[in-house]
Amino acid sequence: MKVLVIGSGGREHAICMKLKDSPLVSDLFACPGNAGIEGLAKLTDIKPMEFEKIYDFSRKEGIDLVFVAPDDPLAGGLVNYLEERGINAFGPRAEAAIIEGSKAFSKAFMKRHNIPTADYEEFTDVNKAIEYIKMRNKYPAVIKADGLALGKGVIIAEDEKDAISALHEMMECKVFGDAGSKVIIEEYLTGREVTVLAFTDGETIYPMPSSQDHKKAFDYDKGPNTGGMGAFSPAIGYTKGAERETLEKIIFPTIKGLKEEGRKFKGVIYFGLMVTDKGVKVIEYNARFGDPETEAILPLLKTDLMEIILAIMNDNLASINIEWESKIGFCVIVASGTYPGKVIKGFPISIGDLDKRITLFHCGTAKKDGKLVTNGGRVLCLSTVSNSMDEARELVYSEINKISFEGARYRTDIGKK
Ligand code: AMP
Ligand code: GLY
């Protein structure tokens, strides 16, 4: 099969690596891809939101399947667009991807189906939101932009001043564009954060090993939220009991609820969970593989990824068996110095001779005059599969300084807590 992967991050690099391994895949293309993906796939300079160009390219190249990995084209309906024109596409249609595309939708959906999540209110009027935050007078307060905001649309306000300024920034200054026209103000949950990704054809659901992301920019969960600075799998503190509860109260009702509402979800669904002392609650849904969770999890997958994708496309996920290595998947991101703020791109990258047990995924890289340069906030991701967390940590952190570019920065505490 000829497969086109949409996206350009570490997640897409990890997906491409798995697809390249599949005997079912003859040719791999990426749109737009990055300098790491270039070794595996033919790159095109089409952007993920250029639906018509993606369609034309797919027709011209005879693409058998388009794998849509990022949030924007999923929420924007690329899968619908391609399917309606006779091109097979992997990922949820827009009516299902809305569970990520609109937090107001996903909160109301959870309420309708009795799925545990933080209590919330939604606002489109900044003055009403401010009035509510003052009246509520409980901190930290969680303020979320309704729409997609590159993983940065959540502000945990420590006091009234922070909260009001976040509301002004989102709703009036539109720092996240239209994504902040509507906001959610919700209860602050405490506990352990766990990510559960799952394959689903809309009926059958196969959870992958659990994982833990590290959203904050700096060590010990300090600083602003990022797309994620490192991850490991399986998550710590996700007990068998919590797993059972999550399946029963969250995963099954979500898939069933979506189907009942005519939003059958086919693809990879992401459950961002908080294991609290009052049970497991949903922090967020995503409609795709997480990044960087994928760079920690996919290396553990033993089954052919393409076989799983085909089973989902053919509505017979129940007919296959999915196997994983029972080891630790672990990864750390090397980011640009000013990430998650505005970043300068184009710094030359040098990479020393890395230990063979490290897989280096490219997140934001490009080639300029034949040389590797930075091309985004998250730049590279060092990943390994180990027998223990200590072994994984030791290896990755002993190799990470072989990566250098101006301002390169990483968290030193992944897997420590
Ligand atoms: P989200 O984009 O919704 O995953 O939020 C980003 C991060 O903000 C999460 O990974 C959590 O660390 C944090 N967060 C979001 N919602 C809550 C909440 N209700 N209580 C505590 N932390 C939260
Ligand atoms: N790592 C969080 C996300 O992919 O949204």
GROMACS .gro file of C-alpha atoms and ligand atoms in nm:
model
  445
    1MET     CA    1   0.000   0.000   0.000
    2LYS     CA    2   0.102   0.358  -0.058
    3VAL     CA    3   0.049   0.554   0.262
    4LEU     CA    4   0.055   0.930   0.315
    5VAL     CA    5   0.108   1.055   0.672
    6ILE     CA    6  -0.018   1.404   0.752
    7GLY     CA    7   0.185   1.597   1.010
    8SER     CA    8   0.539   1.696   1.096
    9GLY     CA    9   0.622   1.615   1.458
   10GLY     CA   10   0.787   1.347   1.670
   11ARG     CA   11   0.456   1.164   1.679
   12GLU     CA   12   0.448   1.144   1.299
   13HIS     CA   13   0.810   1.031   1.294
   14ALA     CA   14   0.724   0.746   1.534
   15ILE     CA   15   0.419   0.655   1.322
   16CYS     CA   16   0.625   0.658   1.003
   17MET     CA   17   0.889   0.436   1.161
   18LYS     CA   18   0.625   0.175   1.249
   19LEU     CA   19   0.462   0.197   0.906
   20LYS     CA   20   0.798   0.161   0.735
   21ASP     CA   21   0.843  -0.169   0.924
   22SER     CA   22   0.516  -0.306   0.790
   23PRO     CA   23   0.531  -0.552   0.503
   24LEU     CA   24   0.191  -0.413   0.400
   25VAL     CA   25   0.339  -0.070   0.321
   26SER     CA   26   0.531  -0.031  -0.003
   27ASP     CA   27   0.566   0.348  -0.022
   28LEU     CA   28   0.548   0.612   0.245
   29PHE     CA   29   0.487   0.983   0.193
   30ALA     CA   30   0.462   1.261   0.449
   31CYS     CA   31   0.300   1.595   0.432
   32PRO     CA   32   0.491   1.801   0.521
   33GLY     CA   33   0.710   1.572   0.739
   34ASN     CA   34   1.045   1.683   0.881
   35ALA     CA   35   1.415   1.615   0.839
   36GLY     CA   36   1.394   1.291   1.038
   37ILE     CA   37   1.094   1.159   0.850
   38GLU     CA   38   1.280   1.231   0.527
   39GLY     CA   39   1.483   0.914   0.572
   40LEU     CA   40   1.163   0.706   0.578
   41ALA     CA   41   0.917   0.883   0.353
   42LYS     CA   42   0.903   1.106   0.051
   43LEU     CA   43   0.823   1.459   0.173
   44THR     CA   44   0.582   1.701   0.010
   45ASP     CA   45   0.562   2.069   0.098
   46ILE     CA   46   0.182   2.061   0.133
   47LYS     CA   47   0.046   2.180   0.469
   48PRO     CA   48  -0.198   1.967   0.676
   49MET     CA   49  -0.483   2.218   0.629
   50GLU     CA   50  -0.449   2.231   0.248
   51PHE     CA   51  -0.721   1.974   0.188
   52GLU     CA   52  -0.752   2.021  -0.185
   53LYS     CA   53  -0.378   1.987  -0.240
   54ILE     CA   54  -0.370   1.674  -0.023
   55TYR     CA   55  -0.652   1.528  -0.231
   56ASP     CA   56  -0.481   1.614  -0.561
   57PHE     CA   57  -0.151   1.470  -0.438
   58SER     CA   58  -0.322   1.150  -0.322
   59ARG     CA   59  -0.490   1.105  -0.661
   60LYS     CA   60  -0.172   1.177  -0.852
   61GLU     CA   61   0.042   0.937  -0.646
   62GLY     CA   62  -0.226   0.669  -0.615
   63ILE     CA   63  -0.226   0.686  -0.236
   64ASP     CA   64  -0.417   0.395  -0.079
   65LEU     CA   65  -0.448   0.543   0.267
   66VAL     CA   66  -0.402   0.886   0.427
   67PHE     CA   67  -0.314   0.873   0.797
   68VAL     CA   68  -0.428   1.200   0.957
   69ALA     CA   69  -0.227   1.245   1.277
   70PRO     CA   70  -0.263   1.610   1.401
   71ASP     CA   71  -0.561   1.776   1.568
   72ASP     CA   72  -0.630   2.064   1.328
   73PRO     CA   73  -0.702   1.864   1.012
   74LEU     CA   74  -0.900   1.607   1.213
   75ALA     CA   75  -1.121   1.871   1.375
   76GLY     CA   76  -1.136   2.054   1.042
   77GLY     CA   77  -1.276   1.748   0.864
   78LEU     CA   78  -0.991   1.624   0.644
   79VAL     CA   79  -1.109   1.265   0.690
   80ASN     CA   80  -1.462   1.363   0.575
   81TYR     CA   81  -1.319   1.559   0.283
   82LEU     CA   82  -1.106   1.270   0.157
   83GLU     CA   83  -1.364   0.997   0.220
   84GLU     CA   84  -1.632   1.191   0.037
   85ARG     CA   85  -1.398   1.203  -0.262
   86GLY     CA   86  -1.317   0.834  -0.255
   87ILE     CA   87  -0.982   0.839  -0.073
   88ASN     CA   88  -0.936   0.614   0.232
   89ALA     CA   89  -0.836   0.811   0.539
   90PHE     CA   90  -0.747   0.692   0.888
   91GLY     CA   91  -0.868   0.902   1.180
   92PRO     CA   92  -1.202   1.019   1.319
   93ARG     CA   93  -1.439   1.225   1.106
   94ALA     CA   94  -1.501   1.585   1.220
   95GLU     CA   95  -1.826   1.494   1.396
   96ALA     CA   96  -1.626   1.259   1.623
   97ALA     CA   97  -1.306   1.467   1.642
   98ILE     CA   98  -1.516   1.746   1.798
   99ILE     CA   99  -1.451   1.581   2.135
  100GLU     CA  100  -1.109   1.744   2.106
  101GLY     CA  101  -1.198   2.042   1.887
  102SER     CA  102  -1.446   2.187   2.134
  103LYS     CA  103  -1.399   2.160   2.507
  104ALA     CA  104  -1.751   2.296   2.557
  105PHE     CA  105  -1.882   2.009   2.344
  106SER     CA  106  -1.677   1.748   2.529
  107LYS     CA  107  -1.780   1.877   2.872
  108ALA     CA  108  -2.149   1.872   2.776
  109PHE     CA  109  -2.104   1.527   2.619
  110MET     CA  110  -1.957   1.395   2.944
  111LYS     CA  111  -2.242   1.546   3.140
  112ARG     CA  112  -2.499   1.384   2.908
  113HIS     CA  113  -2.340   1.043   2.947
  114ASN     CA  114  -2.256   1.066   3.313
  115ILE     CA  115  -1.881   1.038   3.253
  116PRO     CA  116  -1.681   1.171   3.550
  117THR     CA  117  -1.503   1.502   3.488
  118ALA     CA  118  -1.434   1.832   3.670
  119ASP     CA  119  -1.741   2.053   3.734
  120TYR     CA  120  -1.752   2.349   3.498
  121GLU     CA  121  -1.930   2.651   3.355
  122GLU     CA  122  -1.892   2.793   3.005
  123PHE     CA  123  -1.881   3.158   2.896
  124THR     CA  124  -1.881   3.364   2.579
  125ASP     CA  125  -1.906   3.702   2.756
  126VAL     CA  126  -1.587   3.819   2.927
  127ASN     CA  127  -1.773   4.028   3.188
  128LYS     CA  128  -1.992   3.735   3.289
  129ALA     CA  129  -1.683   3.513   3.313
  130ILE     CA  130  -1.509   3.768   3.538
  131GLU     CA  131  -1.820   3.809   3.752
  132TYR     CA  132  -1.834   3.431   3.794
  133ILE     CA  133  -1.466   3.395   3.880
  134LYS     CA  134  -1.501   3.665   4.149
  135MET     CA  135  -1.815   3.510   4.290
  136ARG     CA  136  -1.663   3.160   4.285
  137ASN     CA  137  -1.347   3.286   4.459
  138LYS     CA  138  -1.173   2.948   4.467
  139TYR     CA  139  -0.814   2.895   4.355
  140PRO     CA  140  -0.643   2.750   4.165
  141ALA     CA  141  -0.906   2.803   3.895
  142VAL     CA  142  -0.877   2.624   3.564
  143ILE     CA  143  -0.952   2.835   3.257
  144LYS     CA  144  -0.967   2.668   2.916
  145ALA     CA  145  -1.007   2.803   2.568
  146ASP     CA  146  -1.286   2.610   2.397
  147GLY     CA  147  -1.100   2.544   2.072
  148LEU     CA  148  -0.762   2.407   1.964
  149ALA     CA  149  -0.461   2.603   2.093
  150LEU     CA  150  -0.153   2.387   2.031
  151GLY     CA  151  -0.184   2.231   2.377
  152LYS     CA  152  -0.139   2.573   2.539
  153GLY     CA  153  -0.500   2.682   2.587
  154VAL     CA  154  -0.528   2.587   2.953
  155ILE     CA  155  -0.439   2.835   3.226
  156ILE     CA  156  -0.424   2.732   3.590
  157ALA     CA  157  -0.485   3.066   3.765
  158GLU     CA  158  -0.347   3.090   4.117
  159ASP     CA  159  -0.542   3.399   4.215
  160GLU     CA  160  -0.807   3.645   4.096
  161LYS     CA  161  -0.553   3.867   3.921
  162ASP     CA  162  -0.416   3.574   3.716
  163ALA     CA  163  -0.765   3.453   3.636
  164ILE     CA  164  -0.891   3.790   3.515
  165SER     CA  165  -0.584   3.849   3.304
  166ALA     CA  166  -0.621   3.501   3.147
  167LEU     CA  167  -0.984   3.574   3.064
  168HIS     CA  168  -0.894   3.909   2.907
  169GLU     CA  169  -0.614   3.750   2.705
  170MET     CA  170  -0.826   3.463   2.577
  171MET     CA  171  -1.157   3.639   2.520
  172GLU     CA  172  -1.055   3.994   2.426
  173CYS     CA  173  -0.692   3.987   2.306
  174LYS     CA  174  -0.763   3.653   2.137
  175VAL     CA  175  -0.418   3.512   2.208
  176PHE     CA  176  -0.552   3.177   2.086
  177GLY     CA  177  -0.758   3.331   1.807
  178ASP     CA  178  -1.119   3.216   1.782
  179ALA     CA  179  -1.037   2.918   2.005
  180GLY     CA  180  -1.076   3.157   2.302
  181SER     CA  181  -1.410   3.314   2.203
  182LYS     CA  182  -1.571   3.068   2.439
  183VAL     CA  183  -1.405   2.958   2.763
  184ILE     CA  184  -1.461   2.690   3.023
  185ILE     CA  185  -1.396   2.761   3.389
  186GLU     CA  186  -1.362   2.439   3.581
  187GLU     CA  187  -1.283   2.281   3.911
  188TYR     CA  188  -0.914   2.215   3.982
  189LEU     CA  189  -0.849   1.844   4.019
  190THR     CA  190  -0.564   1.698   4.218
  191GLY     CA  191  -0.415   1.353   4.181
  192ARG     CA  192  -0.202   1.169   3.931
  193GLU     CA  193  -0.231   1.243   3.563
  194VAL     CA  194  -0.244   0.945   3.332
  195THR     CA  195  -0.286   0.922   2.956
  196VAL     CA  196  -0.469   0.628   2.805
  197LEU     CA  197  -0.463   0.600   2.428
  198ALA     CA  198  -0.684   0.345   2.259
  199PHE     CA  199  -0.746   0.206   1.914
  200THR     CA  200  -1.112   0.188   1.825
  201ASP     CA  201  -1.329   0.111   1.525
  202GLY     CA  202  -1.623   0.272   1.699
  203GLU     CA  203  -1.742  -0.055   1.856
  204THR     CA  204  -1.441  -0.244   1.982
  205ILE     CA  205  -1.183  -0.057   2.185
  206TYR     CA  206  -0.825  -0.165   2.257
  207PRO     CA  207  -0.650   0.050   2.518
  208MET     CA  208  -0.275   0.081   2.468
  209PRO     CA  209  -0.038   0.069   2.767
  210SER     CA  210  -0.098   0.373   2.989
  211SER     CA  211   0.148   0.659   2.985
  212GLN     CA  212   0.239   0.981   3.156
  213ASP     CA  213   0.310   1.309   2.984
  214HIS     CA  214   0.493   1.607   3.140
  215LYS     CA  215   0.304   1.914   3.025
  216LYS     CA  216   0.486   2.186   3.216
  217ALA     CA  217   0.787   2.354   3.062
  218PHE     CA  218   1.024   2.323   3.359
  219ASP     CA  219   1.141   2.067   3.613
  220TYR     CA  220   0.906   1.964   3.893
  221ASP     CA  221   0.604   2.081   3.694
  222LYS     CA  222   0.690   2.450   3.701
  223GLY     CA  223   0.619   2.706   3.433
  224PRO     CA  224   0.365   2.726   3.153
  225ASN     CA  225   0.196   2.434   2.979
  226THR     CA  226   0.361   2.296   2.667
  227GLY     CA  227   0.260   2.028   2.418
  228GLY     CA  228   0.456   1.790   2.645
  229MET     CA  229   0.826   1.770   2.742
  230GLY     CA  230   0.867   1.396   2.791
  231ALA     CA  231   0.671   1.081   2.863
  232PHE     CA  232   0.695   0.727   2.985
  233SER     CA  233   0.483   0.417   2.970
  234PRO     CA  234   0.327   0.253   3.161
  235ALA     CA  235   0.210   0.531   3.395
  236ILE     CA  236   0.284   0.511   3.766
  237GLY     CA  237  -0.015   0.487   3.997
  238TYR     CA  238  -0.256   0.357   3.734
  239THR     CA  239  -0.355   0.051   3.933
  240LYS     CA  240  -0.557  -0.245   3.804
  241GLY     CA  241  -0.849  -0.100   3.999
  242ALA     CA  242  -0.814   0.241   3.837
  243GLU     CA  243  -0.784   0.069   3.499
  244ARG     CA  244  -1.106  -0.126   3.553
  245GLU     CA  245  -1.288   0.186   3.673
  246THR     CA  246  -1.164   0.383   3.370
  247LEU     CA  247  -1.286   0.117   3.130
  248GLU     CA  248  -1.625   0.089   3.294
  249LYS     CA  249  -1.700   0.453   3.374
  250ILE     CA  250  -1.507   0.637   3.105
  251ILE     CA  251  -1.384   0.440   2.805
  252PHE     CA  252  -1.689   0.224   2.728
  253PRO     CA  253  -1.946   0.502   2.791
  254THR     CA  254  -1.746   0.741   2.570
  255ILE     CA  255  -1.736   0.506   2.271
  256LYS     CA  256  -2.099   0.405   2.322
  257GLY     CA  257  -2.212   0.766   2.369
  258LEU     CA  258  -2.036   0.882   2.055
  259LYS     CA  259  -2.193   0.602   1.852
  260GLU     CA  260  -2.539   0.674   1.992
  261GLU     CA  261  -2.505   1.040   1.896
  262GLY     CA  262  -2.414   0.952   1.537
  263ARG     CA  263  -2.048   1.038   1.599
  264LYS     CA  264  -1.895   0.693   1.565
  265PHE     CA  265  -1.526   0.731   1.645
  266LYS     CA  266  -1.277   0.541   1.431
  267GLY     CA  267  -0.909   0.590   1.495
  268VAL     CA  268  -0.703   0.659   1.804
  269ILE     CA  269  -0.877   0.818   2.100
  270TYR     CA  270  -0.686   0.986   2.382
  271PHE     CA  271  -0.815   0.994   2.739
  272GLY     CA  272  -0.635   1.252   2.955
  273LEU     CA  273  -0.721   1.133   3.305
  274MET     CA  274  -0.673   1.242   3.664
  275VAL     CA  275  -0.669   0.963   3.920
  276THR     CA  276  -0.817   1.151   4.218
  277ASP     CA  277  -0.912   1.027   4.563
  278LYS     CA  278  -1.271   1.048   4.445
  279GLY     CA  279  -1.209   0.824   4.146
  280VAL     CA  280  -1.078   0.864   3.793
  281LYS     CA  281  -1.192   1.175   3.605
  282VAL     CA  282  -1.148   1.295   3.249
  283ILE     CA  283  -0.933   1.607   3.209
  284GLU     CA  284  -0.960   1.605   2.833
  285TYR     CA  285  -1.022   1.398   2.526
  286ASN     CA  286  -0.805   1.412   2.219
  287ALA     CA  287  -0.898   1.260   1.888
  288ARG     CA  288  -0.554   1.129   1.797
  289PHE     CA  289  -0.222   0.990   1.916
  290GLY     CA  290  -0.065   1.215   2.182
  291ASP     CA  291   0.270   1.379   2.140
  292PRO     CA  292   0.512   1.290   2.308
  293GLU     CA  293   0.324   0.986   2.448
  294THR     CA  294   0.343   0.819   2.105
  295GLU     CA  295   0.723   0.839   2.105
  296ALA     CA  296   0.725   0.641   2.432
  297ILE     CA  297   0.445   0.396   2.345
  298LEU     CA  298   0.474   0.299   1.979
  299PRO     CA  299   0.824   0.152   2.023
  300LEU     CA  300   0.656  -0.103   2.255
  301LEU     CA  301   0.407  -0.218   1.990
  302LYS     CA  302   0.484  -0.565   1.857
  303THR     CA  303   0.185  -0.601   1.622
  304ASP     CA  304   0.204  -0.450   1.275
  305LEU     CA  305   0.053  -0.098   1.304
  306MET     CA  306  -0.078  -0.118   0.949
  307GLU     CA  307  -0.265  -0.438   1.033
  308ILE     CA  308  -0.437  -0.255   1.320
  309ILE     CA  309  -0.523   0.041   1.097
  310LEU     CA  310  -0.675  -0.187   0.834
  311ALA     CA  311  -0.880  -0.370   1.098
  312ILE     CA  312  -1.017  -0.034   1.215
  313MET     CA  313  -1.092   0.079   0.860
  314ASN     CA  314  -1.274  -0.249   0.797
  315ASP     CA  315  -1.472  -0.235   1.124
  316ASN     CA  316  -1.322  -0.558   1.250
  317LEU     CA  317  -1.079  -0.453   1.522
  318ALA     CA  318  -1.225  -0.734   1.737
  319SER     CA  319  -1.075  -0.989   1.500
  320ILE     CA  320  -0.712  -0.908   1.574
  321ASN     CA  321  -0.485  -0.947   1.868
  322ILE     CA  322  -0.260  -0.655   1.964
  323GLU     CA  323   0.067  -0.730   2.141
  324TRP     CA  324   0.302  -0.505   2.336
  325GLU     CA  325   0.642  -0.553   2.491
  326SER     CA  326   0.606  -0.549   2.866
  327LYS     CA  327   0.890  -0.303   2.912
  328ILE     CA  328   0.927   0.066   2.989
  329GLY     CA  329   0.893   0.314   2.703
  330PHE     CA  330   1.061   0.644   2.789
  331CYS     CA  331   1.130   0.967   2.604
  332VAL     CA  332   1.259   1.319   2.666
  333ILE     CA  333   1.210   1.621   2.441
  334VAL     CA  334   1.489   1.864   2.358
  335ALA     CA  335   1.320   2.198   2.295
  336SER     CA  336   1.411   2.544   2.171
  337GLY     CA  337   1.519   2.781   2.450
  338THR     CA  338   1.211   3.001   2.447
  339TYR     CA  339   0.948   2.726   2.397
  340PRO     CA  340   0.647   2.737   2.465
  341GLY     CA  341   0.687   3.109   2.389
  342LYS     CA  342   0.774   3.239   2.044
  343VAL     CA  343   1.075   3.055   1.903
  344ILE     CA  344   1.345   3.149   1.658
  345LYS     CA  345   1.398   2.875   1.402
  346GLY     CA  346   1.696   2.783   1.188
  347PHE     CA  347   1.972   2.716   1.444
  348PRO     CA  348   2.215   2.447   1.325
  349ILE     CA  349   2.181   2.117   1.514
  350SER     CA  350   2.468   1.884   1.588
  351ILE     CA  351   2.408   1.525   1.694
  352GLY     CA  352   2.690   1.314   1.837
  353ASP     CA  353   2.719   0.938   1.803
  354LEU     CA  354   2.419   0.812   2.000
  355ASP     CA  355   2.397   0.480   2.185
  356LYS     CA  356   2.220   0.220   1.970
  357ARG     CA  357   1.947   0.178   2.230
  358ILE     CA  358   1.831   0.535   2.166
  359THR     CA  359   1.579   0.613   1.893
  360LEU     CA  360   1.598   0.976   1.793
  361PHE     CA  361   1.264   1.113   1.677
  362HIS     CA  362   1.261   1.448   1.501
  363CYS     CA  363   0.989   1.688   1.620
  364GLY     CA  364   1.074   2.027   1.472
  365THR     CA  365   1.366   1.995   1.232
  366ALA     CA  366   1.434   2.088   0.871
  367LYS     CA  367   1.721   2.084   0.625
  368LYS     CA  368   1.871   2.416   0.519
  369ASP     CA  369   2.143   2.405   0.255
  370GLY     CA  370   2.176   2.036   0.332
  371LYS     CA  371   2.232   2.100   0.705
  372LEU     CA  372   2.002   2.002   0.991
  373VAL     CA  373   1.841   2.305   1.163
  374THR     CA  374   1.577   2.371   1.427
  375ASN     CA  375   1.229   2.429   1.291
  376GLY     CA  376   0.992   2.445   1.589
  377GLY     CA  377   0.944   2.459   1.966
  378ARG     CA  378   0.997   2.092   2.031
  379VAL     CA  379   1.300   1.992   1.824
  380LEU     CA  380   1.412   1.636   1.898
  381CYS     CA  381   1.299   1.347   2.115
  382LEU     CA  382   1.529   1.080   2.260
  383SER     CA  383   1.338   0.759   2.317
  384THR     CA  384   1.432   0.420   2.455
  385VAL     CA  385   1.277   0.090   2.557
  386SER     CA  386   1.419  -0.050   2.882
  387ASN     CA  387   1.364  -0.304   3.154
  388SER     CA  388   1.338  -0.038   3.423
  389MET     CA  389   1.270   0.332   3.459
  390ASP     CA  390   1.612   0.385   3.622
  391GLU     CA  391   1.788   0.220   3.330
  392ALA     CA  392   1.586   0.427   3.081
  393ARG     CA  393   1.650   0.754   3.264
  394GLU     CA  394   2.020   0.687   3.303
  395LEU     CA  395   2.064   0.604   2.937
  396VAL     CA  396   1.863   0.895   2.794
  397TYR     CA  397   2.014   1.154   3.027
  398SER     CA  398   2.367   1.026   2.962
  399GLU     CA  399   2.313   1.067   2.587
  400ILE     CA  400   2.106   1.384   2.572
  401ASN     CA  401   2.402   1.624   2.582
  402LYS     CA  402   2.520   1.482   2.251
  403ILE     CA  403   2.242   1.694   2.101
  404SER     CA  404   2.331   2.059   2.070
  405PHE     CA  405   2.190   2.374   1.917
  406GLU     CA  406   2.162   2.730   2.040
  407GLY     CA  407   1.930   2.749   2.340
  408ALA     CA  408   1.864   2.370   2.355
  409ARG     CA  409   1.676   2.285   2.673
  410TYR     CA  410   1.514   1.981   2.832
  411ARG     CA  411   1.351   1.875   3.157
  412THR     CA  412   1.585   1.677   3.381
  413ASP     CA  413   1.313   1.513   3.588
  414ILE     CA  414   1.122   1.291   3.344
  415GLY     CA  415   1.039   0.966   3.519
  416LYS     CA  416   1.163   1.094   3.853
  417LYS     CA  417   0.840   1.148   4.045
  418AMP     P1  418  -0.559   1.992   2.874
  418AMP     O1  419  -0.507   2.064   2.751
  418AMP     O2  420  -0.705   2.002   2.896
  418AMP     O3  421  -0.501   1.853   2.887
  418AMP     O4  422  -0.491   2.064   2.996
  418AMP     C1  423  -0.352   2.080   3.002
  418AMP     C2  424  -0.305   2.045   3.139
  418AMP     O5  425  -0.363   2.133   3.235
  418AMP     C3  426  -0.342   1.906   3.184
  418AMP     O6  427  -0.255   1.810   3.135
  418AMP     C4  428  -0.339   1.921   3.334
  418AMP     O7  429  -0.207   1.914   3.383
  418AMP     C5  430  -0.389   2.061   3.355
  418AMP     N1  431  -0.533   2.061   3.381
  418AMP     C6  432  -0.632   2.071   3.291
  418AMP     N2  433  -0.753   2.066   3.350
  418AMP     C7  434  -0.729   2.053   3.482
  418AMP     C8  435  -0.812   2.045   3.598
  418AMP     N3  436  -0.945   2.050   3.590
  418AMP     N4  437  -0.753   2.032   3.717
  418AMP     C9  438  -0.618   2.029   3.728
  418AMP     N5  439  -0.534   2.037   3.624
  418AMP    C10  440  -0.588   2.050   3.503
  419GLY     N1  441   0.073   1.524   2.497
  419GLY     C1  442  -0.053   1.584   2.496
  419GLY     C2  443  -0.118   1.589   2.366
  419GLY     O1  444  -0.077   1.527   2.271
  419GLY     O2  445  -0.218   1.659   2.355
   0.00000   0.00000   0.00000
